[in-house]
Amino acid sequence: MNYRIVGRTAGVALLIAAASMALSMLVALFYGEDPLPFVWAILITGVCGFLLTRLRPDVNLFYAKEAYISVVGIWLAVPLFSALPFLFNGQFGSVVNCIFESVSGFTTTGASILEDIEALPKGILFWRSFTHYLGGMGVLVLTSLITSTSQKRFQHLMRAEMPGPTADKFAPRLRTSSRILYTIYLTLSGLCAICLMLTGLSPYHAAVVTFSTAGTGGFGVLNGSIAAYENPAAEMVVAVFMLLFAVNFGIYFLIASRQWRQAVSSEELLVYLGIIVAATALIFANVRGAYETLGDGLRHVFFTVTSIISSTGFATADFNLWPAFAQSLILILMLVGACAGSTGGGIKVARVIMIIKGLGQELRRMIHPKAVSVVRLSGKMIDDDTIKSVYRFIAAYFLITFGANLILTLDNYDFSTTFSAVISCMSNIGPGIGLVGPMESYALFSGLSKVVLSFCMILGRLEIFPILLFFAPSVWRKS
Amino acid sequence: MNYRIVGRTAGVALLIAAASMALSMLVALFYGEDPLPFVWAILITGVCGFLLTRLRPDVNLFYAKEAYISVVGIWLAVPLFSALPFLFNGQFGSVVNCIFESVSGFTTTGASILEDIEALPKGILFWRSFTHYLGGMGVLVLTSLITSTSQKRFQHLMRAEMPGPTADKFAPRLRTSSRILYTIYLTLSGLCAICLMLTGLSPYHAAVVTFSTAGTGGFGVLNGSIAAYENPAAEMVVAVFMLLFAVNFGIYFLIASRQWRQAVSSEELLVYLGIIVAATALIFANVRGAYETLGDGLRHVFFTVTSIISSTGFATADFNLWPAFAQSLILILMLVGACAGSTGGGIKVARVIMIIKGLGQELRRMIHPKAVSVVRLSGKMIDDDTIKSVYRFIAAYFLITFGANLILTLDNYDFSTTFSAVISCMSNIGPGIGLVGPMESYALFSGLSKVVLSFCMILGRLEIFPILLFFAPSVWRKS
């Protein structure tokens, strides 16, 4: 293991984090709030980051394991240091709470231990929401890293999602593809913020809601989430942009380069939209009696569906009060999650399609053992290795989910609460069912459970395997 | 599809079912009960079975798909006709209830819609328990069919479990291997019945409890399951035999041929016993406060653990009253299930080992992409195809579980109830958590839910894929 190169990469990330804290400190100063929590956090983070960037690797070779460990290092170090403003603010209760909130922010989960959000200063809340925005960017870097990697398996997953350009055409080099993704991210965010201001939100609220929407995070600055704005137009803007940020960013690249036909023929996109329509219709049929007008019901259901499938977790309605069918469908949406190559979390629509097609392929093979049977996604052939890696992901996902749930049950809450909390954190959603519902918080859990859940958020965000690698002893041997 | 050969196979199975009903009728006559429900059932089943055996296939070729569909055909036809004594008895409420109970019996699940079991005549209860015994035999035939099949994948799963003899050595021909498995099954059953009688059970009770134990089914003839006997010695006999019937029968073959070292070095056996010890210790630590003496607590916990992991579902304690941790560990045991090659259900210990080793292999490949990394089970190499098929099984298992749960939630019961009911049926256990706990029944569910759960039991019993094949249109084309 080339420790120095890993440390150096983490150092650069910490400097970016420190600069972002400085932006939040300006917001605190603008509202006449105490800037000291930020000053200390910036100093510590900045100095550590600077020292790490001073590391000079003996060799500049970057093997697969250095790449994985660097990614994990960033996703562990940045949330840890970014918890400092929360710690120095002093309103978060415990160190574990600060870390939970910060991890939840960077992984764009949006699960919170805060019971009274509005009691916090505006600067701290701005930073809290901004971690979503940075986390969303981080995921996009990760995406472009994977796109430009030589690992065939990952390329296939990406290519599978992008019907038009193959990975090498789309992303000849990491820098170029990162730039394209960032441009799309910033443009969509700008549009979202403008639309929100047009519906009457103040610039501050438009900014923080945009950060959470763009990163598909879900932290709000009001106790009642998006419902607290009592602004149906803003709700629809948020719903539409949650939907948009959970689409594979490759689609926007196609649209920007006017390859319309390829964009709309993406199988993942069509299935994703199909799931949204079907889930909205089914849940609406299940809950419509609870709402005075059909329009009201449809609005809340559509908002909830886009909020969950995009893994954002904003709420305008408390789905804890809906019937079991609606809740169980919401749990399925949590598992499915967004499109691959977006800022959203979950198993990903592309994987779900490949699982179902893979099972179909197996049935064909059972009937005709010697015939050639191929799985295609958007017309492109998916090889057996890719299908296997998708199955493996599912096996690992549920192994971890039931294991983590077992530890959480030591707190002795009901099964729906703990199980949905784990799935919600693994899929980076935020709210769950029962005691962690959309109008509740994660404050009830013990420190151990909060650590386990923070861990699940990072596992989900990095798609499990890089994190598991972190715990393999052989990775840490000096090479 | 060669319909005639499929029909003929089902016909033979129906004749065996009719003969078994005749045995139960003798019990009814012995206790002076009305034999008419059996008379009608035997007539209908016997005539249909006889007519089907008259089918003369044009060709005697038996392709893979005919084999799969024959197996599915038997597992659909036999439970359907075996529901007839329940139907003619008239105490089961509805046709769906009769079918649910019969499917639950043959799949050795043991989930029941009966709320007052003791209200039924002894002959009917004998038949109900006997379906477990037949079902257990059926699973063993299936096992030997798979062992002697030419499908490499299945052979590997079997071989993986049997450390000593490879599949071809163990089972050169279907008849031979079936005979060996039956001899083991009957010997163990005989021992179980004798031990039960030594603890003071009457021959009738010893017989019905043995049927349920041998098939790892779980139907009792008293409302309070095994607890109702108030006989701790009998409880321990049942616990030990549940444990034994859930062991890979290949191990007994090794023991019978004095290959002791190979028998005790089976990795699946060691992990299986390890899980039982660990789960007993963990649950005991969690619930010991609820019992007056440590011995009492340990006895109930050990019984529950062997009952669940063996997929039997007998109860001496109501684990619904235990803390969340114990319940969640029980749910994991339900998923893991018994050893492959036994009468037990669930994902199977061998598969769980292969999943975990497969994930370890993937991590090694991520670190050293070019190094050769091999998964071994009991020293034997497991190829990539087998690992893939295990992952695929897990993906299919959870896809079906969440889908079935969604339909069940239309009944609007809580998530723990519906989700544990589905897992319990998929893994052929019997009781679940919440409203389907060990002291409850499945009577509360709607007809639709009962049909879905019956379906889950058959899916679990036949390890999913043959049943999915049944619904593939291309299977049904005339060849």
Short mmCIF file of C-alpha atoms in Angstrom, two decimals, chain A residues 64-65 68 151 153-154 282 286 322-326 328-329 331-332 335 352 355-356 358-359 361-369 384-385 387-388 391-396 398-399 402-403 405-407 409-416 419-420 423 433 465-466 468-469 472 474-475 477, chain B residues 64-65 68 151 153-154 282 286 322-326 328-329 331-332 335 352 355-356 358-359 361-369 384-385 387-388 391-396 398-399 402-403 405-407 409-416 419-420 423 433 465-466 468-469 472 474-475 477:
data_model
loop_
_atom_site.label_atom_id
_atom_site.label_comp_id
_atom_site.label_asym_id
_atom_site.label_seq_id
_atom_site.Cartn_x
_atom_site.Cartn_y
_atom_site.Cartn_z
CA ALA A 64 -6.31 -0.47 -8.21
CA LYS A 65 -6.10 -0.84 -4.45
CA TYR A 68 -10.15 2.21 -3.91
CA GLN A 151 -11.99 -2.24 -14.89
CA ARG A 153 -16.92 -4.59 -15.14
CA PHE A 154 -17.50 -1.01 -14.02
CA LEU A 282 -50.77 2.40 -7.12
CA ASN A 286 -54.32 3.11 -1.95
CA TRP A 322 -50.62 5.61 4.96
CA PRO A 323 -51.82 1.98 4.71
CA ALA A 324 -49.39 -0.96 4.79
CA PHE A 325 -49.52 -1.41 1.00
CA ALA A 326 -48.33 2.14 0.32
CA SER A 328 -44.39 -1.50 1.56
CA LEU A 329 -44.27 -0.06 -1.98
CA LEU A 331 -39.83 0.40 0.93
CA ILE A 332 -39.43 -1.24 -2.49
CA LEU A 335 -34.42 -0.48 -2.39
CA VAL A 352 -32.81 -4.08 -11.10
CA ILE A 355 -31.37 -8.81 -12.31
CA ILE A 356 -34.73 -9.43 -13.91
CA GLY A 358 -30.55 -12.18 -15.88
CA LEU A 359 -33.21 -14.38 -14.28
CA GLN A 361 -31.74 -15.61 -19.26
CA GLU A 362 -31.27 -18.37 -16.67
CA LEU A 363 -34.77 -19.72 -17.42
CA ARG A 364 -33.99 -19.78 -21.14
CA ARG A 365 -30.77 -21.65 -20.37
CA MET A 366 -32.63 -24.19 -18.26
CA ILE A 367 -34.98 -24.93 -21.17
CA HIS A 368 -32.33 -24.92 -23.87
CA PRO A 369 -29.01 -25.69 -22.13
CA ASP A 384 -21.95 -12.63 -17.79
CA ASP A 385 -19.36 -10.99 -15.52
CA ILE A 387 -24.58 -9.82 -14.46
CA LYS A 388 -22.64 -11.76 -11.83
CA TYR A 391 -26.09 -10.47 -8.28
CA ARG A 392 -23.09 -10.24 -5.98
CA PHE A 393 -24.02 -6.67 -5.12
CA ILE A 394 -27.52 -7.80 -4.13
CA ALA A 395 -26.17 -10.63 -1.99
CA ALA A 396 -23.78 -8.25 -0.22
CA PHE A 398 -28.89 -7.99 2.00
CA LEU A 399 -26.12 -9.68 4.01
CA PHE A 402 -29.73 -8.10 7.99
CA GLY A 403 -26.43 -7.92 9.89
CA ASN A 405 -30.43 -4.68 11.56
CA LEU A 406 -29.39 -7.30 14.11
CA ILE A 407 -27.10 -4.80 15.85
CA THR A 409 -32.34 -4.40 17.39
CA LEU A 410 -30.22 -4.28 20.57
CA ASP A 411 -32.01 -0.94 21.08
CA ASN A 412 -35.24 -3.00 21.18
CA TYR A 413 -37.36 -0.96 18.79
CA ASP A 414 -39.85 -2.68 16.48
CA PHE A 415 -38.70 -4.49 13.35
CA SER A 416 -40.18 -1.99 10.84
CA PHE A 419 -35.15 -2.63 9.23
CA SER A 420 -36.40 0.44 7.36
CA ILE A 423 -32.47 0.17 4.22
CA ILE A 433 -40.98 3.69 8.48
CA PHE A 465 -17.08 -3.19 -2.12
CA PRO A 466 -14.50 -0.38 -1.72
CA LEU A 468 -15.22 -3.90 2.50
CA LEU A 469 -11.76 -3.69 0.93
CA ALA A 472 -9.16 -6.60 4.24
CA SER A 474 -3.91 -7.76 2.82
CA VAL A 475 -4.70 -4.28 1.46
CA ARG A 477 0.58 -4.61 3.52
CA ALA B 64 -34.23 -31.02 -19.00
CA LYS B 65 -37.48 -29.11 -19.33
CA TYR B 68 -38.31 -29.65 -14.33
CA GLN B 151 -26.33 -30.39 -14.84
CA ARG B 153 -24.11 -26.64 -11.51
CA PHE B 154 -26.40 -28.73 -9.34
CA LEU B 282 -26.73 -14.94 21.85
CA ASN B 286 -30.84 -11.72 25.38
CA TRP B 322 -38.81 -12.06 23.33
CA PRO B 323 -36.87 -8.81 22.74
CA ALA B 324 -36.28 -7.41 19.24
CA PHE B 325 -32.71 -8.73 19.09
CA ALA B 326 -33.78 -12.34 19.65
CA SER B 328 -34.29 -10.46 14.50
CA LEU B 329 -31.74 -13.26 15.01
CA LEU B 331 -35.47 -14.08 11.31
CA ILE B 332 -31.87 -14.50 10.15
CA LEU B 335 -33.35 -17.08 6.05
CA VAL B 352 -24.48 -18.83 2.88
CA ILE B 355 -21.82 -16.19 -0.59
CA ILE B 356 -19.42 -15.08 2.12
CA GLY B 358 -17.46 -15.47 -2.88
CA LEU B 359 -17.44 -11.93 -1.51
CA GLN B 361 -12.83 -13.80 -3.42
CA GLU B 362 -14.12 -10.62 -5.06
CA LEU B 363 -12.16 -8.49 -2.58
CA ARG B 364 -8.98 -10.45 -3.34
CA ARG B 365 -9.61 -9.93 -7.06
CA MET B 366 -10.08 -6.19 -6.53
CA ILE B 367 -6.68 -5.98 -4.78
CA HIS B 368 -4.84 -8.29 -7.18
CA PRO B 369 -6.81 -8.20 -10.45
CA ASP B 384 -17.44 -19.45 -10.76
CA ASP B 385 -20.67 -20.76 -12.29
CA ILE B 387 -20.96 -19.09 -7.09
CA LYS B 388 -22.94 -17.15 -9.68
CA TYR B 391 -25.88 -15.17 -5.99
CA ARG B 392 -28.68 -15.52 -8.52
CA PHE B 393 -30.69 -17.58 -6.06
CA ILE B 394 -30.34 -14.83 -3.44
CA ALA B 395 -31.40 -12.14 -5.92
CA ALA B 396 -34.45 -14.18 -6.93
CA PHE B 398 -35.43 -11.33 -2.25
CA LEU B 399 -37.14 -10.19 -5.46
CA PHE B 402 -40.54 -8.18 -1.49
CA GLY B 403 -43.02 -8.79 -4.32
CA ASN B 405 -44.93 -8.99 0.74
CA LEU B 406 -46.37 -6.17 -1.36
CA ILE B 407 -49.43 -8.28 -2.22
CA THR B 409 -49.82 -5.78 2.64
CA LEU B 410 -53.15 -5.30 0.83
CA ASP B 411 -54.55 -6.99 3.98
CA ASN B 412 -53.12 -4.01 5.89
CA TYR B 413 -51.35 -5.88 8.71
CA ASP B 414 -48.07 -4.56 10.10
CA PHE B 415 -44.81 -5.01 8.21
CA SER B 416 -43.25 -7.54 10.65
CA PHE B 419 -42.66 -9.79 5.85
CA SER B 420 -41.95 -12.58 8.35
CA ILE B 423 -39.91 -15.36 4.69
CA ILE B 433 -43.25 -12.81 13.91
CA PHE B 465 -36.24 -21.76 -10.61
CA PRO B 466 -38.26 -24.84 -11.62
CA LEU B 468 -40.46 -19.84 -12.53
CA LEU B 469 -39.90 -22.11 -15.52
CA ALA B 472 -42.24 -19.34 -19.12
CA SER B 474 -41.67 -21.19 -24.33
CA VAL B 475 -41.68 -24.26 -22.06
CA ARG B 477 -44.52 -25.19 -26.88
#
